[in-house]
Coordinates of C-alpha atoms in Angstrom, one line a residue:
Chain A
X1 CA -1.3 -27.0 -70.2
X2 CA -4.3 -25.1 -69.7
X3 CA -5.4 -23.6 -66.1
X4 CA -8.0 -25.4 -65.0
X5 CA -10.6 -22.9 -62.7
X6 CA -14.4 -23.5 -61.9
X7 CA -16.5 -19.8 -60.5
X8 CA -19.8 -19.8 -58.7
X9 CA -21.9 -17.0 -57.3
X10 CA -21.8 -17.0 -54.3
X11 CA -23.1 -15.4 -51.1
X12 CA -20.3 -13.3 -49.5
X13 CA -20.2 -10.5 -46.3
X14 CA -16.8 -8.2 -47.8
X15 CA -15.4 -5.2 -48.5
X16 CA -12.2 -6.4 -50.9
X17 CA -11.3 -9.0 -53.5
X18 CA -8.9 -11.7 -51.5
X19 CA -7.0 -14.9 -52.7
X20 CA -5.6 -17.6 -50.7
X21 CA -4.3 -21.1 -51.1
X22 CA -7.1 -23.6 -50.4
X23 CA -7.0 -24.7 -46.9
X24 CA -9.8 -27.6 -46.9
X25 CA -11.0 -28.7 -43.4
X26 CA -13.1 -32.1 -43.0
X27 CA -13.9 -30.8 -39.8
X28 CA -15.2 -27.8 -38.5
X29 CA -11.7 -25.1 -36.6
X30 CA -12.4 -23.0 -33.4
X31 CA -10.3 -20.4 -33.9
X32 CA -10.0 -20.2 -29.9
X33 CA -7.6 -23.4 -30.6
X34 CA -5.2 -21.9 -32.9
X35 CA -2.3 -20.5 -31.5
X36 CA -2.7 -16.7 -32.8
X37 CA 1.5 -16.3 -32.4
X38 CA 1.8 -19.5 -34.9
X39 CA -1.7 -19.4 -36.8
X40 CA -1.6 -23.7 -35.8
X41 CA -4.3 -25.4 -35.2
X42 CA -4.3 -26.3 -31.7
X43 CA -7.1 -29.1 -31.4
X44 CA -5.7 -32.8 -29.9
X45 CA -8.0 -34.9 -32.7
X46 CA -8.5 -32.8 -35.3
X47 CA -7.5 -34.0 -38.6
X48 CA -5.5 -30.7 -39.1
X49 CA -3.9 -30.6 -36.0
X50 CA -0.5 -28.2 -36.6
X51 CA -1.5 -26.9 -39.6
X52 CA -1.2 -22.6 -40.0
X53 CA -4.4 -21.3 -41.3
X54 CA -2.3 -17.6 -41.7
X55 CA -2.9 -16.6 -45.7
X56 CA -5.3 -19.5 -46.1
X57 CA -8.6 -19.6 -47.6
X58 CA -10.1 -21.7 -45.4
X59 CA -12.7 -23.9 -46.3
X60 CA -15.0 -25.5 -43.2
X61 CA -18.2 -27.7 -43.1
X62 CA -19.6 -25.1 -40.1
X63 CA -19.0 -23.3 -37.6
X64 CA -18.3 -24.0 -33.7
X65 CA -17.7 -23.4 -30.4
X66 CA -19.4 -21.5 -27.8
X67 CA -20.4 -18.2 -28.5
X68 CA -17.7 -16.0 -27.6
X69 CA -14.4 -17.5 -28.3
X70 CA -14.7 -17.8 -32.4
X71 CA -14.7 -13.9 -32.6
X72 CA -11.7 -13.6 -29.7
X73 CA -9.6 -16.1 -31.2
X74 CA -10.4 -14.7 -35.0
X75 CA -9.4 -11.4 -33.3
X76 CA -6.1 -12.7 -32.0
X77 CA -5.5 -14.1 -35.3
X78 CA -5.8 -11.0 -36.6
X79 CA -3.9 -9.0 -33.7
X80 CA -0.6 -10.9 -34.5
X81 CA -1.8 -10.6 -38.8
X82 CA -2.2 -14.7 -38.3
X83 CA -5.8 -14.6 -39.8
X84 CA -7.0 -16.5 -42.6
X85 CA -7.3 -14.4 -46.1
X86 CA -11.0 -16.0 -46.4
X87 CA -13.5 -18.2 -44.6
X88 CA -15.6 -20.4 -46.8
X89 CA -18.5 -22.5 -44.9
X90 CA -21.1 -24.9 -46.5
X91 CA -23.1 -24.2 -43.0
X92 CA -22.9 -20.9 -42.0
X93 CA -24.2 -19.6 -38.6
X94 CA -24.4 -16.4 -37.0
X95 CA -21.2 -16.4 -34.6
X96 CA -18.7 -17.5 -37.4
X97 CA -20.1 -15.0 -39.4
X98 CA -20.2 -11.6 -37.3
X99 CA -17.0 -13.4 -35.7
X100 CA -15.5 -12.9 -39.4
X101 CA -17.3 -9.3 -40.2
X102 CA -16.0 -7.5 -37.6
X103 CA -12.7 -9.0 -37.7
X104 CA -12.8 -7.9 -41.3
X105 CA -12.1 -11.5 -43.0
X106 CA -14.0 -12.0 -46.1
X107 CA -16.7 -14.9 -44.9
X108 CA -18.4 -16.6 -48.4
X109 CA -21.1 -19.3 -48.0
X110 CA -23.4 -20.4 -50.8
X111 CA -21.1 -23.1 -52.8
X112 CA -22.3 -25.6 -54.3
X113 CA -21.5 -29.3 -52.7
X114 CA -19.5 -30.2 -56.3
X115 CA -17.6 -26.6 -55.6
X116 CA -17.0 -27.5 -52.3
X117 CA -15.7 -31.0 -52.6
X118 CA -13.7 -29.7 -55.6
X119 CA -11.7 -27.5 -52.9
X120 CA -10.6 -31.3 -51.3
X121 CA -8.4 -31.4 -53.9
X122 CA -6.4 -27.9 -53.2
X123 CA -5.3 -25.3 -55.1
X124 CA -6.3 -21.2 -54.5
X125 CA -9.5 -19.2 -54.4
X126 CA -10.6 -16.1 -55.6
X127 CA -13.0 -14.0 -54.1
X128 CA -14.7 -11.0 -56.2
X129 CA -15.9 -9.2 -53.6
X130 CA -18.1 -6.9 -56.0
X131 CA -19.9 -9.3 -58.0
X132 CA -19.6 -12.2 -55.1
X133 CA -17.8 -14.5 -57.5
X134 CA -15.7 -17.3 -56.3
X135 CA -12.9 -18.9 -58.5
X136 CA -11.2 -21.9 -57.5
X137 CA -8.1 -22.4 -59.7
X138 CA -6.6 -25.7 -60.1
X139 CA -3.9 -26.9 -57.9
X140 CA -0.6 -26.7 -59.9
X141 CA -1.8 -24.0 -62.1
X142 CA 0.4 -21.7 -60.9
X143 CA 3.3 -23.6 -62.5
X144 CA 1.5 -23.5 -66.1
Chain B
X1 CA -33.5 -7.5 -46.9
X2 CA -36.3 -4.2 -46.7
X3 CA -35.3 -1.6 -44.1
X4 CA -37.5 1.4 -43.3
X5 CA -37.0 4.6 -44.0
X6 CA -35.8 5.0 -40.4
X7 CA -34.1 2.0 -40.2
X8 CA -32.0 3.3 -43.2
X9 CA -31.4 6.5 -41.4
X10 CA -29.7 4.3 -38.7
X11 CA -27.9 3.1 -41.2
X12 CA -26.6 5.8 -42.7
X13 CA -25.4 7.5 -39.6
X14 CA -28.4 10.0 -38.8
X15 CA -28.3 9.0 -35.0
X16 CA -24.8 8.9 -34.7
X17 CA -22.1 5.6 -35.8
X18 CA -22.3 3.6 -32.6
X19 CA -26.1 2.4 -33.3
X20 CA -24.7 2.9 -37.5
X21 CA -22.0 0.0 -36.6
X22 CA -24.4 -1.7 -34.6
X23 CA -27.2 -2.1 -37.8
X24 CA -24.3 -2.5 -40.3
X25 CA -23.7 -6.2 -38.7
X26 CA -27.3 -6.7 -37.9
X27 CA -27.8 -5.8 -42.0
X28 CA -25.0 -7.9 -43.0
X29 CA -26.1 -10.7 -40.7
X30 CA -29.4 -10.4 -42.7
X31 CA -28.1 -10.2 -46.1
X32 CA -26.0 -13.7 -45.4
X33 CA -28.7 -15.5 -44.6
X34 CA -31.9 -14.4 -46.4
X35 CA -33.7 -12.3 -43.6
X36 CA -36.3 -10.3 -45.4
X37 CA -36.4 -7.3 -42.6
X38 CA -35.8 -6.7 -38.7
X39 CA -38.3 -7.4 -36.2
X40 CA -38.6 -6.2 -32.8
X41 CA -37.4 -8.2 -29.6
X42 CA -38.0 -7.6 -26.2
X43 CA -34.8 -8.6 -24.5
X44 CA -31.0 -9.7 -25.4
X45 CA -28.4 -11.5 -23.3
X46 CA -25.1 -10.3 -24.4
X47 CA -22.3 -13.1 -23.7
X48 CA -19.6 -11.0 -23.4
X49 CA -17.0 -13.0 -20.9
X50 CA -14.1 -10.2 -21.1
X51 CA -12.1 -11.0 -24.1
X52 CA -10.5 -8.8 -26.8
X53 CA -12.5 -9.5 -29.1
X54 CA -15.7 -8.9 -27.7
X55 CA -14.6 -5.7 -26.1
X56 CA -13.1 -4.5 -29.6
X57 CA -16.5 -4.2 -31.3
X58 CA -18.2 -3.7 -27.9
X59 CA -16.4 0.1 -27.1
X60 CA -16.0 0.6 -30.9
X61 CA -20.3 1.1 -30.5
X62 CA -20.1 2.5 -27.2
X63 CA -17.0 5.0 -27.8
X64 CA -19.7 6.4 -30.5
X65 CA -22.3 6.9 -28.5
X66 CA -24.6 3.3 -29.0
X67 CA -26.9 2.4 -25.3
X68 CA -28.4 -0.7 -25.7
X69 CA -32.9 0.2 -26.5
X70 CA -33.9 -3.7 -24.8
X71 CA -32.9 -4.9 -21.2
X72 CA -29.3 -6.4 -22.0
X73 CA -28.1 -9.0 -19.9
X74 CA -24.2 -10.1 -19.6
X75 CA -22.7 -13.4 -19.2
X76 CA -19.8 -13.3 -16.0
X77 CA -16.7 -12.3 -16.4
X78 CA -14.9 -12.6 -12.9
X79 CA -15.3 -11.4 -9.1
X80 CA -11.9 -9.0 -8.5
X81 CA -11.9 -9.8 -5.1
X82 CA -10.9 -13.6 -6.0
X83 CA -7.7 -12.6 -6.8
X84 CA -7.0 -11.6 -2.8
X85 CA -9.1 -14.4 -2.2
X86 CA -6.8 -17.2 -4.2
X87 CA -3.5 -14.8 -3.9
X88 CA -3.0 -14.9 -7.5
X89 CA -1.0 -12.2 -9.4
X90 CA -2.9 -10.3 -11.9
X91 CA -0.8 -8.6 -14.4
X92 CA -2.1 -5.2 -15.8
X93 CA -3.2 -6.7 -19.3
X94 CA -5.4 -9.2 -17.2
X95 CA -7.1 -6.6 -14.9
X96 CA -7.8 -4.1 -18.3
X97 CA -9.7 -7.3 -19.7
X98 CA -11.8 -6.6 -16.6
X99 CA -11.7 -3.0 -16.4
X100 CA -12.8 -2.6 -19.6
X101 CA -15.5 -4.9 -19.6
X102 CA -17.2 -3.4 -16.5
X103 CA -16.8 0.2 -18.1
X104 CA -18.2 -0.8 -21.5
X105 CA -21.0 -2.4 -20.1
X106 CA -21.8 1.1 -17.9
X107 CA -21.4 2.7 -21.0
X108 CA -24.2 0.9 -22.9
X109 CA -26.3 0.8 -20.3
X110 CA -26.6 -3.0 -20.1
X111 CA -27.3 -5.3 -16.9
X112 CA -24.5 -6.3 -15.5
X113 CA -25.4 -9.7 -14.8
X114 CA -22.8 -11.3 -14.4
X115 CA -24.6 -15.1 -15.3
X116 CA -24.5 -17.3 -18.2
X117 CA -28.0 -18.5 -17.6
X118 CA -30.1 -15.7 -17.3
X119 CA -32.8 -17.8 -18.5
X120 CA -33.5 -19.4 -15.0
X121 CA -35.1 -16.5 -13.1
X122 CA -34.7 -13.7 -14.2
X123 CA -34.6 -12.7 -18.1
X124 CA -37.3 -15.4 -18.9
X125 CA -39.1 -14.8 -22.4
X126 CA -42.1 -16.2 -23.0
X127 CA -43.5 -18.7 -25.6
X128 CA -43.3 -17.6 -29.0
X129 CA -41.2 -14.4 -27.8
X130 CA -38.6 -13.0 -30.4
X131 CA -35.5 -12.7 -28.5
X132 CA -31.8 -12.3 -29.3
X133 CA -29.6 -14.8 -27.2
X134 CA -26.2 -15.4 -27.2
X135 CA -24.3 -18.1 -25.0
X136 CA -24.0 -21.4 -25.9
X137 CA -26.3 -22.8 -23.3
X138 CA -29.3 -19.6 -23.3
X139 CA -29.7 -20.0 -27.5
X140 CA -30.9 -23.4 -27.1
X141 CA -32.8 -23.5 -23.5
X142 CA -35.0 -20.4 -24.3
X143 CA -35.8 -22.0 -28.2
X144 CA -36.3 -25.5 -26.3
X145 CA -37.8 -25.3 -23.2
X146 CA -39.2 -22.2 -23.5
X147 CA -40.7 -22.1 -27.2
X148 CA -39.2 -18.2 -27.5
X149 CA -37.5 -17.4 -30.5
X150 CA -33.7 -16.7 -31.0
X151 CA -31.1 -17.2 -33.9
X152 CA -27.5 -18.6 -32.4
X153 CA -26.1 -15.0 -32.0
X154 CA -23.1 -14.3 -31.3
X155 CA -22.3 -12.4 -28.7
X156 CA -21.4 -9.2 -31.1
X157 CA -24.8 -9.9 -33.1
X158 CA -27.2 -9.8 -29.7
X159 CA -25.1 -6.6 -28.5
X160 CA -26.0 -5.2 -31.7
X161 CA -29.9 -6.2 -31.5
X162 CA -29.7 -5.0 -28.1
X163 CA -28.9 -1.6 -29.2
X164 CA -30.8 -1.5 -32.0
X165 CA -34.2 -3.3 -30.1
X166 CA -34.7 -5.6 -33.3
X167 CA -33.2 -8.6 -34.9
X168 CA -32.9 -9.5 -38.3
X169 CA -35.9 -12.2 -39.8
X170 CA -34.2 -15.0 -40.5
X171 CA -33.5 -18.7 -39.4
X172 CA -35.5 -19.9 -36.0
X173 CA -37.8 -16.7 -36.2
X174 CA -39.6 -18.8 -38.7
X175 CA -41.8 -21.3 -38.4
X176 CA -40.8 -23.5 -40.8
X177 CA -37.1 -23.9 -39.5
X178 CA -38.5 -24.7 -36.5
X179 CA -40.1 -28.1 -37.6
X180 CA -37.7 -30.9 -36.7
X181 CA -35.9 -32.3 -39.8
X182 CA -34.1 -35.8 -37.9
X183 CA -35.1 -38.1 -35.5
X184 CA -32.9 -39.0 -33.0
X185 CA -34.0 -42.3 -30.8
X186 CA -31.9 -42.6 -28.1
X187 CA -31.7 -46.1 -27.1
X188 CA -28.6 -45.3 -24.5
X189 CA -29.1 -45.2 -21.3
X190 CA -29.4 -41.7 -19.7
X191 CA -28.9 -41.9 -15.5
X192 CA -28.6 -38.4 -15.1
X193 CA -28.2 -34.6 -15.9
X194 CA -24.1 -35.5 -16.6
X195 CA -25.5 -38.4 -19.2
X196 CA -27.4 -35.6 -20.8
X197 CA -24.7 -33.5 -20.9
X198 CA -22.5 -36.4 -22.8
X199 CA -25.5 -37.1 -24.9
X200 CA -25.2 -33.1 -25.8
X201 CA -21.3 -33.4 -26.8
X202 CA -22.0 -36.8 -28.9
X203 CA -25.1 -35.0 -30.8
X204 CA -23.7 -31.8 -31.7
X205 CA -20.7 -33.8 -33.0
X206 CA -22.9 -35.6 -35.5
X207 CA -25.6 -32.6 -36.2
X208 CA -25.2 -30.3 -38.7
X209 CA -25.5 -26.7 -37.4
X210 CA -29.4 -26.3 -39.0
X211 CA -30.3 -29.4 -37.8
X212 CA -33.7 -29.5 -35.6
X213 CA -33.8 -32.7 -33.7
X214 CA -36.5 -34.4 -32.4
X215 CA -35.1 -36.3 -29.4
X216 CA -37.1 -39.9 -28.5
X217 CA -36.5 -42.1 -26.0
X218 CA -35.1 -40.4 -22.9
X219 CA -36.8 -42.5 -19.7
X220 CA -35.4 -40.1 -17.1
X221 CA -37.2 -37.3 -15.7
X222 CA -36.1 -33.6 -16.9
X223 CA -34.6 -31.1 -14.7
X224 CA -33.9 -27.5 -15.6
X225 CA -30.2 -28.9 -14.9
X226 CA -30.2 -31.6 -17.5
X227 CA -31.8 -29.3 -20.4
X228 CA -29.1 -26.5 -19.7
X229 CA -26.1 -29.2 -19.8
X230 CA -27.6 -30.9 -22.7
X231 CA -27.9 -27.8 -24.9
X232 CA -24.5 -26.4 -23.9
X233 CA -22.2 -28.9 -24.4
X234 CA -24.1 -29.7 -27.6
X235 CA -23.3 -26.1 -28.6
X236 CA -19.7 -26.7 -27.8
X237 CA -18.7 -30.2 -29.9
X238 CA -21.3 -28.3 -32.8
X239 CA -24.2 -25.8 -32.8
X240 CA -27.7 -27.0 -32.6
X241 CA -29.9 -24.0 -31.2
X242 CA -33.3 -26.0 -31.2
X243 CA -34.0 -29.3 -29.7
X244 CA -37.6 -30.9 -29.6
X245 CA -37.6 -33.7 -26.5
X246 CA -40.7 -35.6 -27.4
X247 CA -43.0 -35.3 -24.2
X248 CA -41.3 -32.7 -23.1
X249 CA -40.8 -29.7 -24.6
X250 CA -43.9 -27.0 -25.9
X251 CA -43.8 -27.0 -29.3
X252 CA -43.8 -31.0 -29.5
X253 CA -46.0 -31.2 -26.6
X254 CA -49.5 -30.6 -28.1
X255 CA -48.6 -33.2 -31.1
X256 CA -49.4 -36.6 -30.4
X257 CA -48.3 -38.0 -33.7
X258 CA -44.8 -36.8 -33.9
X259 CA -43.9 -39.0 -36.9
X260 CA -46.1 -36.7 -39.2
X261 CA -44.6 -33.5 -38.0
X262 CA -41.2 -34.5 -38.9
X263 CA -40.1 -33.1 -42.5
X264 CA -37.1 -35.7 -43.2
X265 CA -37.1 -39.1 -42.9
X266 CA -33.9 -39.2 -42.0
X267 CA -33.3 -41.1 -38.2
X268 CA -29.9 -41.8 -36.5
X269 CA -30.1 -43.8 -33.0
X270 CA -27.9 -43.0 -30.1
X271 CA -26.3 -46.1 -28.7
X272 CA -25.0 -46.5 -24.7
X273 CA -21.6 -47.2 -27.4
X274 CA -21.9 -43.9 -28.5
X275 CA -22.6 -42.2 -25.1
X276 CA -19.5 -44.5 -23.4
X277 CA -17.6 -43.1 -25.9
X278 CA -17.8 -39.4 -24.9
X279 CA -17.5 -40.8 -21.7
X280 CA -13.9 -42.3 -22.3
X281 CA -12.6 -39.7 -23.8
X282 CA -13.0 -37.3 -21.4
X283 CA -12.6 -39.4 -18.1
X284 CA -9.6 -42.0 -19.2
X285 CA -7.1 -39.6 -16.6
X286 CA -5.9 -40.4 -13.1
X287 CA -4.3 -39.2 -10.2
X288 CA -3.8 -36.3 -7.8
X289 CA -6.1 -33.3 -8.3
X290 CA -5.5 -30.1 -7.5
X291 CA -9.3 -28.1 -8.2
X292 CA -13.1 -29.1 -8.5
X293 CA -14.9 -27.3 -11.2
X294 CA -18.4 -26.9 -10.8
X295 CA -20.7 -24.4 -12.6
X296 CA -20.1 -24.0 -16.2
X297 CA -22.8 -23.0 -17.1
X298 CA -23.8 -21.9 -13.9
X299 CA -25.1 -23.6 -11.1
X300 CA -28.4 -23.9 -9.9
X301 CA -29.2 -23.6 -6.2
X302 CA -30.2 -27.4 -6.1
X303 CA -26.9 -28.3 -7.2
X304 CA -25.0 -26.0 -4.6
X305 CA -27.1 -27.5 -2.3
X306 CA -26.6 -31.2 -3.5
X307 CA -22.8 -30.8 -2.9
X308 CA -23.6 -29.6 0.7
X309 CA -25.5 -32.5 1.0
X310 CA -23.1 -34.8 -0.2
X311 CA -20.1 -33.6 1.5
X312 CA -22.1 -34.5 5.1
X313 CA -19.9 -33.0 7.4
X314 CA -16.9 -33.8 5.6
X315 CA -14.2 -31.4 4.5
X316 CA -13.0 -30.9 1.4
X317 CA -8.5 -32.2 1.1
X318 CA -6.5 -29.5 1.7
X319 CA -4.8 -30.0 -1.7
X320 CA -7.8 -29.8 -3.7
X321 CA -9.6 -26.1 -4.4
X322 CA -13.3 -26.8 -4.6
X323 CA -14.7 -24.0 -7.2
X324 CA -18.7 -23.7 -7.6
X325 CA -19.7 -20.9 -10.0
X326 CA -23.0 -19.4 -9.7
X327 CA -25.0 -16.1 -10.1
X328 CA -24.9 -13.1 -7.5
X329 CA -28.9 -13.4 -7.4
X330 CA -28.3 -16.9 -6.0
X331 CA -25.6 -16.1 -4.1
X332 CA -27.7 -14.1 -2.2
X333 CA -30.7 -16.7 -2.2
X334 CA -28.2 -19.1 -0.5
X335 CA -27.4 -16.8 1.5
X336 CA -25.6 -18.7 5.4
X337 CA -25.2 -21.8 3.1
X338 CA -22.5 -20.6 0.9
X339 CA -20.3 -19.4 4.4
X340 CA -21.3 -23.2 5.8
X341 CA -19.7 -24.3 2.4
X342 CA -16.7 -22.2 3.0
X343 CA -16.0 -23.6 6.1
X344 CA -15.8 -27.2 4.5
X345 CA -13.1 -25.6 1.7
X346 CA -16.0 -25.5 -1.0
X347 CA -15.7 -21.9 -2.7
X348 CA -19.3 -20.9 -4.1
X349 CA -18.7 -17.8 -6.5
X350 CA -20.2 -15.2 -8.1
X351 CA -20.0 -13.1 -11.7
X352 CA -17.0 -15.8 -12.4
X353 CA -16.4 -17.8 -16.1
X354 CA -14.5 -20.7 -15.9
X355 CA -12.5 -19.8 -18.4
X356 CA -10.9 -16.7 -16.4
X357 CA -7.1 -15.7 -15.4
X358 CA -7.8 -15.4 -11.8
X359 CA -8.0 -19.6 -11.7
X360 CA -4.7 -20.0 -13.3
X361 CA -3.7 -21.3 -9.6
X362 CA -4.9 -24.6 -10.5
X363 CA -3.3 -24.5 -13.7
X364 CA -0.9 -26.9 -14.9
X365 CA -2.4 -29.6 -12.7
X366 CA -4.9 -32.1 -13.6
X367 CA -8.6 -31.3 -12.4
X368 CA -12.0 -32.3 -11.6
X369 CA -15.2 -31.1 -13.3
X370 CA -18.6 -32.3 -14.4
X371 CA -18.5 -30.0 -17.3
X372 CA -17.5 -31.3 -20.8
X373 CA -17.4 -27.6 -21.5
X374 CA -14.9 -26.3 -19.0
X375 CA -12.9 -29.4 -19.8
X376 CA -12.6 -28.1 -23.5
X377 CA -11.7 -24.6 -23.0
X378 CA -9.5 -25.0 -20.0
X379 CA -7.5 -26.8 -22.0
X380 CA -5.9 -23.7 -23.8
X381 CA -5.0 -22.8 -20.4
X382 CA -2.7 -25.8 -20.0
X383 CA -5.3 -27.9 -17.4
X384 CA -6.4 -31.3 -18.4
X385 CA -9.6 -32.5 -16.9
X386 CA -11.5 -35.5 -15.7
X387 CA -14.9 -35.0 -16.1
X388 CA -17.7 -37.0 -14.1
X389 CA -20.6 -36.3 -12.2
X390 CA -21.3 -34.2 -9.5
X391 CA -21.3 -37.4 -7.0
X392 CA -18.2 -38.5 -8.1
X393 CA -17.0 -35.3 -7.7
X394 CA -18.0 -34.7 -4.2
X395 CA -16.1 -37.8 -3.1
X396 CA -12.9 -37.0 -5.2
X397 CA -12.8 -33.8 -3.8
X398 CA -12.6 -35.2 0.4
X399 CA -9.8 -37.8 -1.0
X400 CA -7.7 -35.2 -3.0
X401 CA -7.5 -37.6 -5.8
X402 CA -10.0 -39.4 -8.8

């Protein structure tokens, strides 16, 4: 069976290549409600509510949250090595973004709506920092 | 994104790596989202509220020499003395928070403020003025109300502007991302600045971050209050840093034909279904409470004076800690009233968040607040919240229970 993987170009803020198994969010995370000792997700009604994000390449519609706690709870991610291996948001905006630079976390935006909805589906993604190329391979690929 | 020759020199170290890490983020900032250069602002507000994280990048520019070039302005952190005041044990990790925040801030030279609105009296930018705002209620009141110009910084991005005295180009600089691109009628019901503040939460829950509303059909009369409220808690369920409120605010004012102006057809209306619903969710607890939250963001002197008003000689239960956070500058315009409020058990604050170790007393209990906000993040601090208005608050407070 042949590995099925899709690439973009994509708009990225990195300093290394990363991989991580998709972690696909309908709804936006604030890191200040994940539990940096466990990497869950903390929030009552969200749809990922227990879920580690630790390793993950996490894919989000957008940011959120007021303007201090996505950097402090990224950073106590990253304290306890919780953190996500990449961010990927459709709907970037400035405190996600310098909340993921300086906490050194790969952040890509700039995927296509069919790239993104692709990522519903699972699997891993593949950032080339470099050339800001984003592979998504195929969930169950890894078995070929 | 075009740098100068000098701002490449910044870059690149030549005046040392505190204001070199400082334009690396700015840069980076600007390569993600399409900024062709930096531009010069006047001010910053730096919403540093004494967390790691913030402090990590903050004394990372500071410990290499970066002073912030525009006046800087700091959101609170909290008053030390509260700690006697409330008897609460502080451990060492908690006081460093504080230490460290009051010694970084000396060390880049900013304003220690103390005040999440700095945008009510006294770091006021003017219409049109290119500004770099963090603080989820100052992006959105000094873009709205005051036609000024600020991107939703973070509070990392405006430190970094503030050293560096520019910003980069991009997003609600320009004019054309400033032109609404939805229509929201609101056919709900809006009593009050608490209403606006539920009308905030439901909005930024269904906005997308870019979105530019154009806000129809608000009856009540707009306080300084009710503008703050609404843009914060709308930066707290989402991020929408620029509202237009038809009638009210500049850039829509001079445009009598608003249906022109708007670049999407695309409309939502806001039901009283979809305001009630907000209002559920957060106010469906009851019992016994031990606190009264008021303040986040910041109170205005009306409001401290509104709860004076409404207690009317009345006392606030024994059980119940009465909390009002404001700034130091009002603290000092209120001047007698905030020892008359003492004396009643109302506690009238300065240079405190919310969102601080030195309220853990009330922790664990169920408490009173008119602040979606506060409800939210006090929740990682293990306090649930029933969240009304002020009024209600006001009589809870003399009963000991809502």
């Amino acid at each position: 069976m042949s590995v099925k993987s899709y690439i973009q170009k994509v708009k990225a803020a990195c300093n290394r290549d990363t991989e991580g198994e998709v972690l696909f969010s309908e709804r936006s995370v604030n890191f200040y409600l994940v539990d940096p000792l466990t990497s869950e997700i903390l929030e009552d009604d969200h749809p990922l509510k227990g879920v580690k994000v630790k390793g993950k390449a996490l894919v989000i519609p957008s940011g959120k949250g007021s303007s201090v706690v996505q950097l402090d709870g990224l950073y106590q991610l990253l304290t306890h090595d919780n953190q996500p291996s990449m961010i990927v948001v459709r709907d970037p905006d400035p405190v996600i973004v310098s909340a993921a630079i300086i906490c050194d976390v790969p952040i890509v935006t700039g995927v296509s709506d069919e790239f993104m909805s692709l990522t519903k589906r699972g699997g891993s993604l593949d950032l080339n920092c470099q050339r800001k190329e984003l592979t998504l391979i195929e969930p169950g690929a890894e078995n070929k | 994104m075009y740098l100068t020759t000098e701002e490449e020199n910044v870059l690149n170290g030549k005046y040392g790596m505190g204001k070199s890490n400082a334009m690396k983020l700015l840069v980076s900032l600007g390569e993600m989202f399409d900024a062709d250069k930096l531009i010069p602002i006047k001010r910053a507000h730096w919403a540093v509220s004494g967390q790691e994280g913030d402090l990590f990048f903050a004394e990372k520019l500071a410990n290499s020499g970066a002073r912030v070039s525009v006046v800087t302005t700091t959101n609170p952190a909290w008053d030390s003395t509260l700690s006697n005041l409330f008897h609460v044990d502080i451990d060492d990790y908690e006081r460093s928070l504080l230490d460290r925040t009051i010694e970084v801030s000396d060390k880049l030279g900013v304003i220690k403020s103390f005040n999440c609105t700095p945008y009510l009296y006294k770091d006021v930018p003017s219409f049109g003025e290119h500004a770099a705002f963090s603080e989820s209620s100052a992006t959105p009141y000094i873009n709205s109300v005051y036609g000024a110009r600020t991107n939703r910084e973070s509070s990392s991005s405006a430190l970094a502007a503030g050293v560096i005295g520019k910003t980069p180009n991009y997003g609600l600089h320009l004019d054309e991302n400033r032109i609404p691109n939805i229509t929201v009628n609101v056919s709900a019901q809006i009593k009050d600045d608490f209403d606006m503040g539920l009308l905030g939460w439901h909005l930024g829950e269904i906005l997308k971050p870019d979105d530019v509303p154009l806000i129809k059909g608000l009856k009540i009369e707009m306080t300084e209050e009710g503008l703050r409220d609404f843009g914060a808690m709308m930066n707290t369920s989402g991020a929408v840093s620029l509202f237009h409120l038809e009638g009210v605010t500049p850039e829509v004012k001079g445009i009598s034909d608003t249906s022109s102006w708007v670049s999407s057809r695309e409309r939502i209306t806001v039901t009283s279904e979809d305001v009630e619903k907000v209002r559920k969710k957060f106010t469906d607890k009851r019992g016994k409470i031990n606190s009264v939250y008021i303040g986040c963001p910041h109170s205005t002197i009306p409001e401290v004076m509104k709860v004076n008003r409404l207690l009317d000689g009345r006392k606030v239960n024994d059980e119940v800690k009465f909390l009002i956070f404001t700034s130091a500058t009002n603290i000092k315009i209120l001047g007698e009233n905030v020892k008359k409020l003492a004396s009643k058990g109302v506690y009238v604050m300065q240079d405190s968040c919310v969102d601080e170790p030195v309220f853990k007393f009330t922790e664990g209990g169920l408490g009173a607040t008119n602040s979606l906000k506060a409800a939210y993040y006090r929740k990682r601090r293990n306090q649930e919240f029933v969240v009304t208005n002020i009024e209600n608050l006001v009589e809870a407070a003399v009963r000991g229970y809502i």
